[in-house]
Tab-separated table of C-alpha atoms and ligand atoms in Angstrom:
chain	number	residue	atom	x	y	z
C	1	UNK	CA	67.780	59.560	142.036
C	2	UNK	CA	65.961	56.464	141.159
C	3	UNK	CA	68.540	55.499	138.283
C	4	UNK	CA	70.945	54.562	141.046
C	5	UNK	CA	68.625	52.404	143.107
C	6	UNK	CA	68.618	48.710	142.292
C	7	UNK	CA	65.004	47.833	142.808
C	8	UNK	CA	61.579	49.689	143.885
C	9	UNK	CA	58.768	47.501	143.218
C	10	UNK	CA	55.173	49.195	143.785
C	11	UNK	CA	52.016	47.197	144.097
C	12	UNK	CA	53.279	44.253	142.341
C	13	UNK	CA	50.055	41.343	141.874
C	14	UNK	CA	50.543	38.087	139.845
C	15	UNK	CA	47.593	35.531	139.584
C	16	UNK	CA	48.521	32.771	137.384
C	17	UNK	CA	45.719	31.675	134.831
C	18	UNK	CA	43.892	28.686	135.441
C	19	UNK	CA	44.926	28.828	139.227
C	20	UNK	CA	42.072	29.266	141.870
C	21	UNK	CA	41.388	32.732	142.284
C	22	UNK	CA	44.133	32.911	144.938
C	23	UNK	CA	46.926	35.374	144.382
C	24	UNK	CA	50.617	34.263	143.931
C	25	UNK	CA	51.658	37.621	144.841
C	26	UNK	CA	49.537	40.566	145.915
C	27	UNK	CA	50.043	44.202	146.435
C	28	UNK	CA	53.886	43.660	146.941
C	29	UNK	CA	56.067	47.130	147.568
C	30	UNK	CA	59.618	46.955	148.516
C	31	UNK	CA	62.582	48.437	147.472
C	32	UNK	CA	66.365	47.545	147.529
C	33	UNK	CA	69.314	49.538	148.150
C	34	UNK	CA	73.013	49.339	146.637
C	35	UNK	CA	75.402	47.179	148.445
C	36	UNK	CA	72.520	45.454	150.255
C	37	UNK	CA	72.166	41.637	150.357
C	38	UNK	CA	68.308	40.956	150.652
C	39	UNK	CA	66.499	37.999	151.794
C	40	UNK	CA	63.024	37.297	150.270
C	41	UNK	CA	61.617	34.788	152.997
C	42	UNK	CA	58.900	32.586	152.905
C	43	UNK	CA	57.184	29.180	153.177
C	44	UNK	CA	56.561	27.231	150.238
C	45	UNK	CA	54.214	28.483	148.189
C	46	UNK	CA	54.567	32.501	149.629
C	47	UNK	CA	55.212	33.903	146.030
C	48	UNK	CA	59.102	34.371	146.268
C	49	UNK	CA	59.778	32.472	142.948
C	50	UNK	CA	56.928	34.412	141.258
C	51	UNK	CA	58.369	37.822	142.487
C	52	UNK	CA	61.982	36.828	141.256
C	53	UNK	CA	60.618	35.952	137.759
C	54	UNK	CA	58.605	38.769	137.617
C	55	UNK	CA	61.656	41.384	137.987
C	56	UNK	CA	63.962	39.131	135.606
C	57	UNK	CA	61.145	39.876	133.052
C	58	UNK	CA	60.149	36.298	132.624
C	59	UNK	CA	56.543	36.736	133.503
C	60	UNK	CA	54.408	39.847	133.342
C	61	UNK	CA	52.658	41.047	136.123
C	62	UNK	CA	48.753	41.541	136.225
C	63	UNK	CA	49.476	44.762	138.072
C	64	UNK	CA	52.313	47.289	139.688
C	65	UNK	CA	55.274	48.713	138.478
C	66	UNK	CA	59.121	47.104	138.788
C	67	UNK	CA	61.980	49.628	138.487
C	68	UNK	CA	65.242	48.174	137.995
C	69	UNK	CA	68.056	51.348	138.445
C	70	UNK	CA	65.210	53.615	137.426
C	71	UNK	CA	63.827	51.527	134.234
C	72	UNK	CA	60.734	50.017	133.796
C	73	UNK	CA	60.898	45.802	133.489
C	74	UNK	CA	59.778	44.138	130.633
C	75	UNK	CA	60.967	41.141	128.632
C	76	UNK	CA	64.036	42.261	126.506
C	77	UNK	CA	64.469	45.208	128.228
C	78	UNK	CA	67.841	46.755	127.643
C	79	UNK	CA	68.536	47.020	131.645
C	80	UNK	CA	68.123	43.749	132.115
C	81	UNK	CA	72.101	43.270	130.868
C	82	UNK	CA	72.367	44.569	134.681
C	83	UNK	CA	70.616	41.948	135.887
C	84	UNK	CA	72.374	38.345	136.493
C	85	UNK	CA	70.178	35.607	137.475
C	86	UNK	CA	70.886	31.787	139.111
C	87	UNK	CA	67.924	29.964	138.245
C	88	UNK	CA	68.047	26.278	138.960
C	89	UNK	CA	68.912	23.389	136.241
C	90	UNK	CA	71.403	25.090	134.171
C	91	UNK	CA	73.169	22.831	131.832
C	92	UNK	CA	76.712	21.725	131.709
C	93	UNK	CA	79.093	20.001	129.333
C	94	UNK	CA	79.764	17.310	131.942
C	95	UNK	CA	83.188	15.899	129.967
C	96	UNK	CA	84.688	19.968	130.124
C	97	UNK	CA	85.833	21.359	133.469
C	98	UNK	CA	84.002	24.209	135.644
C	99	UNK	CA	86.462	26.654	133.966
C	100	UNK	CA	86.178	25.193	130.184
C	101	UNK	CA	82.013	25.408	130.858
C	102	UNK	CA	82.204	28.935	132.221
C	103	UNK	CA	84.354	30.120	129.281
C	104	UNK	CA	82.651	28.927	126.667
C	105	UNK	CA	79.243	30.362	128.191
C	106	UNK	CA	81.107	33.809	128.659
C	107	UNK	CA	82.408	33.552	124.957
C	108	UNK	CA	78.776	32.889	123.984
C	109	UNK	CA	77.980	36.356	125.067
C	110	UNK	CA	80.605	37.747	123.102
C	111	UNK	CA	82.994	38.933	125.829
C	112	UNK	CA	86.445	37.898	125.855
C	113	UNK	CA	87.843	35.565	128.730
C	114	UNK	CA	90.547	38.119	129.352
C	115	UNK	CA	88.117	40.425	130.988
C	116	UNK	CA	89.173	41.444	134.189
C	117	UNK	CA	85.071	40.991	135.114
C	118	UNK	CA	85.480	37.052	134.385
C	119	UNK	CA	88.731	36.485	136.382
C	120	UNK	CA	86.792	38.644	139.515
C	121	UNK	CA	83.414	36.837	139.133
C	122	UNK	CA	85.475	33.533	139.574
C	123	UNK	CA	87.366	34.701	142.621
C	124	UNK	CA	84.133	35.933	144.362
C	125	UNK	CA	82.680	32.745	143.459
C	126	UNK	CA	85.405	30.672	145.491
C	127	UNK	CA	85.496	27.399	143.600
C	128	UNK	CA	89.055	26.902	143.775
C	129	UNK	CA	90.625	23.502	142.401
C	130	UNK	CA	87.532	22.215	141.863
C	131	UNK	CA	87.169	24.544	138.321
C	132	UNK	CA	89.942	22.421	136.783
C	133	UNK	CA	87.890	19.210	137.125
C	134	UNK	CA	85.440	17.819	134.868
C	135	UNK	CA	81.816	18.672	135.496
C	136	UNK	CA	81.118	14.674	135.618
C	137	UNK	CA	83.002	14.210	138.674
C	138	UNK	CA	80.601	17.153	140.607
C	139	UNK	CA	78.249	16.450	143.291
C	140	UNK	CA	75.139	18.175	142.824
C	141	UNK	CA	76.003	20.788	145.249
C	142	UNK	CA	78.836	21.799	143.093
C	143	UNK	CA	76.792	22.076	139.940
C	144	UNK	CA	74.801	24.309	141.646
C	145	UNK	CA	77.785	26.561	142.793
C	146	UNK	CA	79.095	26.462	139.204
C	147	UNK	CA	75.611	27.520	138.080
C	148	UNK	CA	75.704	30.370	140.551
C	149	UNK	CA	79.264	31.354	139.417
C	150	UNK	CA	77.878	31.476	135.851
C	151	UNK	CA	75.140	34.119	136.867
C	152	UNK	CA	77.891	36.532	138.171
C	153	UNK	CA	80.245	36.051	135.435
C	154	UNK	CA	79.445	39.755	133.858
C	155	UNK	CA	79.206	41.172	137.629
C	156	UNK	CA	75.739	42.157	137.445
C	157	UNK	CA	74.719	45.233	139.166
C	158	UNK	CA	71.861	43.318	140.605
C	159	UNK	CA	72.374	39.484	141.541
C	160	UNK	CA	69.268	37.100	142.083
C	161	UNK	CA	69.557	33.761	143.317
C	162	UNK	CA	66.816	31.889	143.893
C	163	UNK	CA	67.110	29.228	146.515
C	164	UNK	CA	70.527	29.200	145.834
C	165	UNK	CA	70.922	26.920	149.107
C	166	UNK	CA	68.678	24.364	148.171
C	167	UNK	CA	70.703	20.778	147.759
C	168	UNK	CA	73.739	22.097	149.534
C	169	UNK	CA	74.832	20.475	152.332
C	170	UNK	CA	76.304	22.815	155.411
C	171	UNK	CA	79.678	23.550	154.852
C	172	UNK	CA	78.725	24.691	151.135
C	173	UNK	CA	75.848	27.161	152.570
C	174	UNK	CA	78.485	28.627	154.541
C	175	UNK	CA	80.612	29.316	151.748
C	176	UNK	CA	77.309	30.270	149.917
C	177	UNK	CA	77.138	33.063	152.302
C	178	UNK	CA	80.606	34.179	152.176
C	179	UNK	CA	80.158	34.337	148.391
C	180	UNK	CA	77.106	36.494	148.778
C	181	UNK	CA	78.362	38.930	150.954
C	182	UNK	CA	81.573	39.300	148.745
C	183	UNK	CA	79.618	39.763	145.923
C	184	UNK	CA	77.797	42.922	147.759
C	185	UNK	CA	80.702	44.314	149.018
C	186	UNK	CA	81.747	46.442	145.955
C	187	UNK	CA	78.313	48.176	146.233
C	188	UNK	CA	76.702	45.321	143.959
C	189	UNK	CA	73.509	44.138	145.083
C	190	UNK	CA	72.287	40.496	145.942
C	191	UNK	CA	68.462	39.355	146.249
C	192	UNK	CA	68.479	35.589	147.426
C	193	UNK	CA	65.392	33.743	147.920
C	194	UNK	CA	65.382	31.143	151.100
C	195	UNK	CA	62.564	29.682	153.287
C	196	UNK	CA	64.677	29.017	156.016
C	197	UNK	CA	65.665	32.260	158.217
C	198	UNK	CA	68.767	30.325	159.732
C	199	UNK	CA	70.233	30.465	156.091
C	200	UNK	CA	69.665	34.049	155.363
C	201	UNK	CA	70.024	36.338	158.786
C	202	UNK	CA	73.928	35.738	159.079
C	203	UNK	CA	74.654	37.113	155.010
C	204	UNK	CA	71.515	39.349	154.726
C	205	UNK	CA	71.395	42.857	155.537
C	206	UNK	CA	67.981	43.323	154.809
C	207	UNK	CA	64.490	40.879	154.694
C	208	UNK	CA	61.297	40.912	153.003
C	209	UNK	CA	59.296	38.226	154.548
C	210	UNK	CA	56.503	37.148	152.501
C	211	UNK	CA	53.564	34.883	153.142
C	212	UNK	CA	50.829	33.904	150.898
C	213	UNK	CA	51.993	36.270	148.267
C	214	UNK	CA	51.840	39.245	150.602
C	215	UNK	CA	54.488	41.334	152.553
C	216	UNK	CA	54.424	40.678	156.355
C	217	UNK	CA	57.782	42.560	157.281
C	218	UNK	CA	60.298	44.487	155.905
C	219	UNK	CA	63.208	46.135	157.048
C	220	UNK	CA	67.064	45.509	158.186
C	221	UNK	CA	67.833	41.963	159.452
C	222	UNK	CA	68.888	43.082	163.149
C	223	UNK	CA	65.217	45.210	163.403
C	224	UNK	CA	63.395	42.150	162.152
C	225	UNK	CA	65.111	39.213	163.710
C	226	UNK	CA	64.957	41.277	167.084
C	227	UNK	CA	61.221	42.861	166.986
C	228	UNK	CA	59.738	40.032	164.861
C	229	UNK	CA	60.672	37.038	165.788
C	230	UNK	CA	57.518	35.418	166.814
C	231	UNK	CA	56.224	36.417	163.334
C	232	UNK	CA	59.375	34.462	161.839
C	233	UNK	CA	58.532	31.270	163.708
C	234	UNK	CA	55.112	31.419	162.653
C	235	UNK	CA	56.507	32.107	159.017
C	236	UNK	CA	58.755	28.866	159.241
C	237	UNK	CA	56.165	26.824	160.865
C	238	UNK	CA	53.792	27.547	157.885
J	1	ATP	P1	58.876	27.668	146.637
J	1	ATP	O1	59.601	27.893	147.792
J	1	ATP	O2	58.080	26.374	146.712
J	1	ATP	O3	58.898	27.948	145.091
J	1	ATP	P2	57.298	30.184	146.326
J	1	ATP	O4	57.482	31.022	147.556
J	1	ATP	O5	58.648	30.304	145.638
J	1	ATP	O6	57.431	28.834	146.691
J	1	ATP	P3	55.867	30.631	144.048
J	1	ATP	O7	56.783	29.313	143.670
J	1	ATP	O8	55.795	32.278	143.624
J	1	ATP	O9	55.983	30.557	145.761
J	1	ATP	O10	54.402	30.316	144.086
J	1	ATP	C1	53.139	31.160	144.896
J	1	ATP	C2	51.868	30.164	144.654
J	1	ATP	O11	51.743	30.295	142.932
J	1	ATP	C3	51.812	28.996	144.636
J	1	ATP	O12	50.492	28.692	145.519
J	1	ATP	C4	51.878	28.191	143.408
J	1	ATP	O13	51.419	27.158	143.495
J	1	ATP	C5	51.563	29.219	142.386
J	1	ATP	N1	52.079	28.758	141.289
J	1	ATP	C6	53.128	29.086	141.074
J	1	ATP	N2	53.380	28.990	139.869
J	1	ATP	C7	52.283	28.648	139.297
J	1	ATP	C8	51.689	28.224	137.570
J	1	ATP	N3	53.098	28.183	137.066
J	1	ATP	N4	50.816	28.210	137.684
J	1	ATP	C9	49.826	28.182	138.455
J	1	ATP	N5	50.081	28.152	139.959
J	1	ATP	C10	51.475	28.647	140.081
């Protein structure tokens, strides 16, 4: 039943207007099942962000289909309420605590702070004591983690994280891996992009490796890191 499948992408292509004749994404197809943490892996310019922006309904593909829980994605599609996304550059009020910032964001979506989803999302995000401090005292990495927590607030069935480890230090990167694994444990689904295999291989159940807009290899992480090591090395060097 397609209505239970978080994501099915078929033949997705995108070429930016005014760019060269190169496709940013070309005939990309893959599928993500419930409970998976899928790593979208590839070097800079591989087309990861373009792919994620298409599946958030932010930009239109030139060709191909995107189905999220069986429903076609287009700007404003109702199914997008089941999708949460982290993209860099979320704005916070510096004088308010992390918690107060998330509460005001949550209240603006019209849902009560008493909602169990809110507390559970904070638990999963694992920010601990830092939540009570003013955001102006946060490091760049902490702000980023707060933005990721914000993306989780409604406990969306599909959580999309575009390069969430950019700018994080190694302990924060480890913590981020645990956050993703916790998030998906209840049958929710995570799609995370990265240009470093080392950042995703321990937390991702599955990988989709892209290069120059195209799929190189896709499958369970263990199969890919075993059989395709040469391939991945060449992708990371690129
Ligand atoms: P990065 O890790 O650098 O974000 P990426 O894998 O996310 O890389 P994309 O950002 O999707 O890759 O870029 C794919 C290709 O599309 C690149 O060649 C890039 O230069 C081009 N591109 C991205 N955004 C635009 C845009 N708004 N206009 C024109 N070309 C773009």
